């Protein structure tokens, strides 16, 4: 079901001081795929996202997105190219309203400047209207939870699950091609994560996003992913369908620990 | 609060928190000694508040025991914690605090009498001793100060015993009398302009101070206000807050119209002194509005803001003054102020870019320090030999002409009313700009950058660009103020642009309420209008010697008690009082309880 190759990562390494957070990593995503990245704590999954989104500069290797290199771009340029992300430790603009959170995310898709704002030009007003409409549309994706009177409430009053949803909505608002979701269901109860799993499927089928997702919840991984990539100690130790990966002895070893002499 | 909660019976007189009492007492003693040695009593002794009984000098020592005597007895009323009825215990505590504080002053009297520490402490003077001893000998002074301290503390403590209404009446009366007395110069000036000289003559004593019958009159009026007037004001406020949607918008429109009308009409009836004051308030308001964009909206702590004020002032002066520096060729520009202003905008914008570009990538403290440095660099450049040919070095640029407004008026310092109108015009522009920008794509980006810069960047905002934009907009607004300043004063000197200006503007923004236009206006009126600018006198000219001391004390107090400012911005209040805010939202039923049902979230707001 996958289309053209969207993102290719070749031979990529990231080191922090002496720590090899990622080591000679190869990775790719095709259009319309949902890829899950799993691995034990500290495996380098979040670092992997940070590096794609430009928040961490790789030590070596290349990242090609839609046939252009992303190396050396600032995070905002990467987002403008069409890769948006959420954060593992929810990082909303807590004192801005829910609507403002998704409005501000459209910054790189809009262009009105000083002039329009000061003279309230018709194009300014039109753009403001469009920003608001798109904002309400992405919020509406999660049903009635984030709209209505909620629009004008600060993000800080939201429940944990709703904050996670707002994070996704904010990333959607940037009109990306690829969505990077860092542990989207962490902290949700089974019912909520089941619902979100369905929504992630809709993100692809109805909104046309390609999705790379970090997730610890194997149920979710099994239900939505086309492909699973397993990281351990910054290296890809396995990839393939959920069934292939979940029976792979290396993966089981990575999760259950390894013999003592190898660890030292 | 006290009406609704059931109070536990009052605690016993000896059931005191002695440690707290001693702490408060020592704090009071220290503060009193500090005030005395800062020369407030002697320096302000000539300023008679109520003829013949009270001078401002004594008041500077008397208000604190009263206040602390009261506040030792206050306790936070918390949900779920029993609070006790007030009784003799609070009175005793207040008296003890006051006694210890009075003891501090008595101790100072003894020390003054026995040692000469004039060398490090310049205000260690016989005058101080005489004043503190009431010209009556050391023993008398020591005794009286103990009595005064204890008495005032007791009085403060006993404020807990009277009904809240009575407390309000008493405090309003006291504040009104002191206020009317302190503001004598300006109030009699205004009264004169409004043909109310007879009223001023009734209230004020000829040689300064409020007469006894004047004080009585003011007290009665203030008391009456406290009983009836404040209720009406509160009622009006409540009914305004109850308004919604269209009606509220209309109410807002009406109040804006009233403010605009007052701004236009009031200066016509006010005298020169008042208008001069208003003009100064306006100049600093313009600066503060600009800084508010930089720091309040975009969150960039710029401590070198005075640089742009200087660029505006110097550019205007050099371009419009007939004086010719050594470096000029035979030709002198001497252009019309408005033409100069165009160049001022360009130069200020460029300076903003020039200073902003290298520092904008830094964060927080680093940025603050570097901008502080740049602020000084710009001033030193104007002072330097290198630019001295244009800027006149330490001699500055003089003979700056006023602003010719189409032959209608020549706006200059001798006509403060015209200056005020000019400043008000530019303030209106600044307010419009802040208001429109805040509610735009750029304003939202600024907010996001202020909240979390790296997330803002990850969400597609070019943080460098939007921060630079804030810097440049702020710079241009400050340069307007500089341009008007040059025309008003008629000259510019490097000393007009010292670091203190940056700091004062910053304090105005912080005290007023960062990120809120009304707050910034309130801050400028209160600080610049009442206390005065770095060099500009305020209403309280007598305090000019202690201006910085008061600025500092006020800032510390605000940071402790009300960090969001006088008229706060909603968002900043949320930021600073996150816990209270969330608790509040929870009580109102607005907090999202999560949705176990999986379809929740539509709980209606209370
Ligand atoms: N900015 C940084 N500086 C130094 N070390 C870092 C930095 N970011 C991550 N690391 C280290 O890199 C390693 C990988 O961290 P990362 O956050 O990517 O793990 P993770 O796979 O996301 O783990 P988790 O499942 O707990 O989220 C860890 O050892 C971490 O301490
Ligand atoms: Mg992680």
XYZ file of N, CA and C in Angstrom, chain A residues 55 74-76 79 85 87 91 93-97 100 103-105 107-108 110-114 117-118 120 124 127-128 131 144-145 149-150 153-154 156-159 162 165 170 174 189 191-192 195, chain B residues 432-433 436-437 439-442 444-445 447-448 451-452 454-462 466 469 473 571 574-575 578 581-582 585 590-605:
294
model
N 16.246 19.469 15.812
C 16.576 19.994 17.126
C 17.934 19.487 17.602
N 17.176 24.501 10.267
C 16.650 24.766 11.602
C 15.314 24.039 11.764
N 14.905 23.793 13.014
C 13.635 23.087 13.231
C 12.466 23.724 12.486
N 12.429 25.060 12.471
C 11.287 25.689 11.810
C 11.301 25.444 10.304
N 9.948 21.968 9.748
C 8.494 21.969 9.851
C 7.868 22.567 8.592
N 5.958 17.362 14.604
C 6.128 16.375 15.656
C 5.330 16.715 16.904
N 5.593 15.956 21.322
C 6.644 15.710 22.299
C 6.211 14.655 23.310
N 4.464 19.276 25.582
C 4.959 20.648 25.687
C 4.040 21.594 24.932
N 1.762 25.204 24.656
C 1.899 26.577 25.137
C 0.817 26.738 26.198
N 1.185 26.435 27.441
C 0.190 26.211 28.483
C -0.685 27.427 28.765
N -0.147 28.622 28.602
C -0.940 29.800 28.936
C -1.640 30.412 27.737
N -1.468 29.799 26.586
C -2.240 30.260 25.437
C -3.514 29.403 25.378
N -4.542 29.936 24.740
C -5.778 29.172 24.703
C -5.612 27.993 23.748
N -5.594 29.159 20.253
C -4.333 29.831 19.917
C -3.202 28.832 19.683
N -3.627 27.778 16.276
C -3.488 28.891 15.327
C -2.021 29.233 15.118
N -1.278 29.259 16.230
C 0.115 29.684 16.127
C 0.929 28.656 15.338
N 0.458 27.410 15.335
C 1.199 26.376 14.615
C 1.125 26.556 13.105
N 1.901 29.168 11.618
C 2.762 30.310 11.301
C 3.482 30.155 9.964
N 4.074 28.980 9.756
C 4.882 28.833 8.553
C 4.031 28.594 7.308
N 1.398 30.638 6.722
C 0.727 31.919 6.490
C 1.782 33.001 6.354
N 1.372 34.199 5.914
C 2.432 35.160 5.639
C 2.121 36.605 5.988
N 0.945 36.889 6.534
C 0.642 38.287 6.826
C 1.611 38.864 7.859
N 2.092 40.068 7.579
C 3.085 40.664 8.478
C 2.557 41.915 9.158
N 3.503 42.799 9.506
C 3.174 44.053 10.171
C 2.092 44.832 9.445
N -1.487 43.543 9.651
C -2.043 43.638 11.001
C -2.366 45.089 11.345
N -1.480 46.007 10.982
C -1.678 47.402 11.367
C -2.806 48.042 10.583
N -5.177 46.301 8.947
C -6.335 45.417 8.878
C -6.812 45.231 7.437
N -5.486 40.314 5.220
C -5.166 39.948 6.602
C -6.367 39.295 7.263
N -7.023 35.878 5.902
C -6.079 34.884 6.404
C -6.385 34.509 7.855
N -6.708 35.516 8.679
C -7.053 35.225 10.073
C -8.232 34.252 10.131
N -7.064 30.817 9.191
C -6.281 30.219 10.289
C -7.222 29.662 11.347
N -15.892 16.456 20.386
C -16.297 17.715 21.005
C -15.357 18.140 22.125
N -14.317 17.368 22.365
C -13.504 17.628 23.559
C -12.761 18.948 23.544
N -16.819 25.802 24.147
C -16.295 26.751 25.141
C -14.820 26.514 25.423
N -14.368 25.309 25.133
C -12.975 24.960 25.383
C -12.005 25.820 24.586
N -10.246 28.464 26.446
C -9.632 28.168 27.737
C -8.148 27.905 27.555
N -7.370 28.245 28.568
C -5.939 27.977 28.437
C -5.657 26.475 28.410
N -3.636 24.848 29.886
C -3.242 24.240 31.161
C -4.405 23.609 31.908
N -5.646 23.916 31.563
C -6.754 23.312 32.304
C -7.127 21.938 31.761
N -6.502 21.538 30.666
C -6.902 20.279 30.051
C -6.429 19.080 30.856
N -7.169 17.987 30.728
C -6.739 16.738 31.347
C -5.535 16.217 30.556
N -6.338 14.903 27.137
C -6.675 15.968 26.201
C -5.461 16.788 25.791
N -3.957 14.990 23.055
C -4.722 15.189 21.822
C -4.420 16.545 21.222
N -2.043 20.215 17.276
C -1.115 21.299 16.964
C -0.166 20.890 15.859
N 0.082 22.320 11.407
C 1.170 22.830 10.580
C 1.083 22.294 9.150
N -5.713 5.762 29.530
C -6.284 4.494 29.969
C -6.622 3.641 28.735
N -9.190 2.469 27.328
C -10.266 2.939 26.460
C -9.782 4.093 25.582
N -9.097 5.039 26.237
C -8.615 6.205 25.508
C -7.592 5.809 24.455
N -9.196 4.288 21.463
C -9.797 5.294 20.586
C -8.737 6.006 19.764
N -2.184 51.621 19.546
C -2.832 50.951 18.409
C -1.946 49.822 17.885
N -0.670 50.143 17.711
C 0.273 49.144 17.184
C 0.331 47.925 18.105
N -3.044 45.912 17.871
C -3.242 45.167 16.634
C -2.252 44.014 16.504
N -1.007 44.292 16.878
C 0.002 43.241 16.716
C -0.272 42.072 17.652
N -2.975 40.855 18.569
C -4.021 39.969 18.041
C -3.771 39.659 16.579
N -2.571 39.254 16.266
C -2.275 38.905 14.879
C -1.369 37.695 14.870
N -1.063 37.266 13.689
C -0.186 36.118 13.532
C 1.151 36.366 14.231
N 1.650 37.598 14.105
C 2.933 37.926 14.728
C 2.834 37.902 16.244
N 0.800 36.221 18.087
C 0.721 34.847 18.582
C 2.090 34.186 18.573
N 2.849 34.476 17.513
C 4.195 33.898 17.454
C 5.036 34.406 18.621
N 3.982 35.312 21.553
C 3.530 34.621 22.764
C 4.139 33.223 22.847
N 4.113 32.539 21.703
C 4.634 31.167 21.699
C 6.123 31.177 22.029
N 6.600 31.611 25.659
C 6.263 30.445 26.477
C 7.320 29.352 26.398
N 7.715 28.999 25.187
C 8.713 27.940 25.041
C 9.372 28.092 23.684
N 11.985 26.701 22.179
C 12.360 25.607 21.283
C 11.139 24.911 20.702
N 10.042 24.855 21.475
C 8.829 24.278 20.899
C 8.285 25.195 19.804
N 8.327 26.497 20.057
C 7.857 27.433 19.033
C 8.624 27.209 17.739
N 9.911 27.001 17.871
C 10.715 26.784 16.680
C 10.319 25.470 16.001
N 10.086 24.448 16.813
C 9.699 23.161 16.232
C 8.322 23.231 15.586
N 7.519 24.215 15.980
C 6.192 24.348 15.377
C 6.229 25.272 14.158
N 7.418 25.558 13.665
C 7.526 26.265 12.395
C 7.697 27.761 12.497
N 7.981 28.264 13.697
C 8.160 29.708 13.824
C 9.643 30.043 13.724
N 9.957 30.958 12.845
C 11.340 31.401 12.758
C 11.584 32.352 13.923
N 11.042 36.580 14.287
C 9.959 37.236 15.025
C 10.506 38.011 16.223
N 11.887 41.222 14.945
C 10.798 42.138 14.613
C 10.323 42.870 15.864
N 10.392 46.894 16.305
C 9.186 47.677 16.577
C 9.380 48.467 17.881
N -2.707 36.352 30.822
C -1.786 35.237 30.637
C -0.677 35.215 31.662
N -1.797 33.986 34.902
C -1.870 32.535 34.874
C -0.496 31.927 35.076
N 0.484 32.498 34.367
C 1.841 31.977 34.453
C 2.351 32.029 35.885
N -0.036 29.866 38.594
C -0.546 28.645 37.975
C -1.398 27.828 38.958
N -4.640 29.502 39.872
C -5.508 29.543 38.705
C -6.189 28.198 38.494
N -5.392 27.144 38.586
C -5.954 25.822 38.341
C -6.977 25.456 39.410
N -10.105 27.281 38.601
C -10.823 26.662 37.489
C -11.499 25.379 37.963
N -14.385 24.043 35.674
C -13.920 24.147 34.295
C -12.800 23.179 33.992
N -12.251 22.619 35.047
C -11.146 21.703 34.807
C -11.674 20.443 34.166
N -10.876 19.979 33.240
C -11.181 18.810 32.491
C -10.845 17.613 33.365
N -11.839 16.805 33.719
C -11.571 15.692 34.627
C -11.039 14.463 33.914
N -10.722 14.641 32.661
C -10.355 13.459 31.884
C -11.662 12.840 31.448
N -11.600 11.806 30.609
C -12.872 11.280 30.160
C -12.824 9.763 30.158
N -13.210 9.209 31.278
C -13.178 7.759 31.402
C -14.159 7.138 30.420
N -15.236 7.874 30.155
C -16.247 7.320 29.269
C -15.778 7.293 27.823
N -14.730 8.024 27.553
C -14.213 8.010 26.195
C -14.921 8.988 25.281
N -16.027 9.546 25.730
C -16.728 10.500 24.868
C -16.930 11.826 25.589
N -16.291 11.927 26.732
C -16.535 13.064 27.614
C -15.951 14.363 27.105
N -15.856 15.325 28.011
C -15.290 16.602 27.615
C -16.357 17.648 27.416
N -17.635 17.238 27.394
C -18.663 18.235 27.129
C -19.377 18.690 28.406
N -18.666 18.541 29.542
C -19.215 19.055 30.788
C -19.375 20.560 30.621
N -20.553 21.040 30.831
C -20.770 22.470 30.610
C -20.018 23.278 31.656
N -19.503 24.438 31.267
C -18.822 25.274 32.249
C -19.821 25.825 33.241
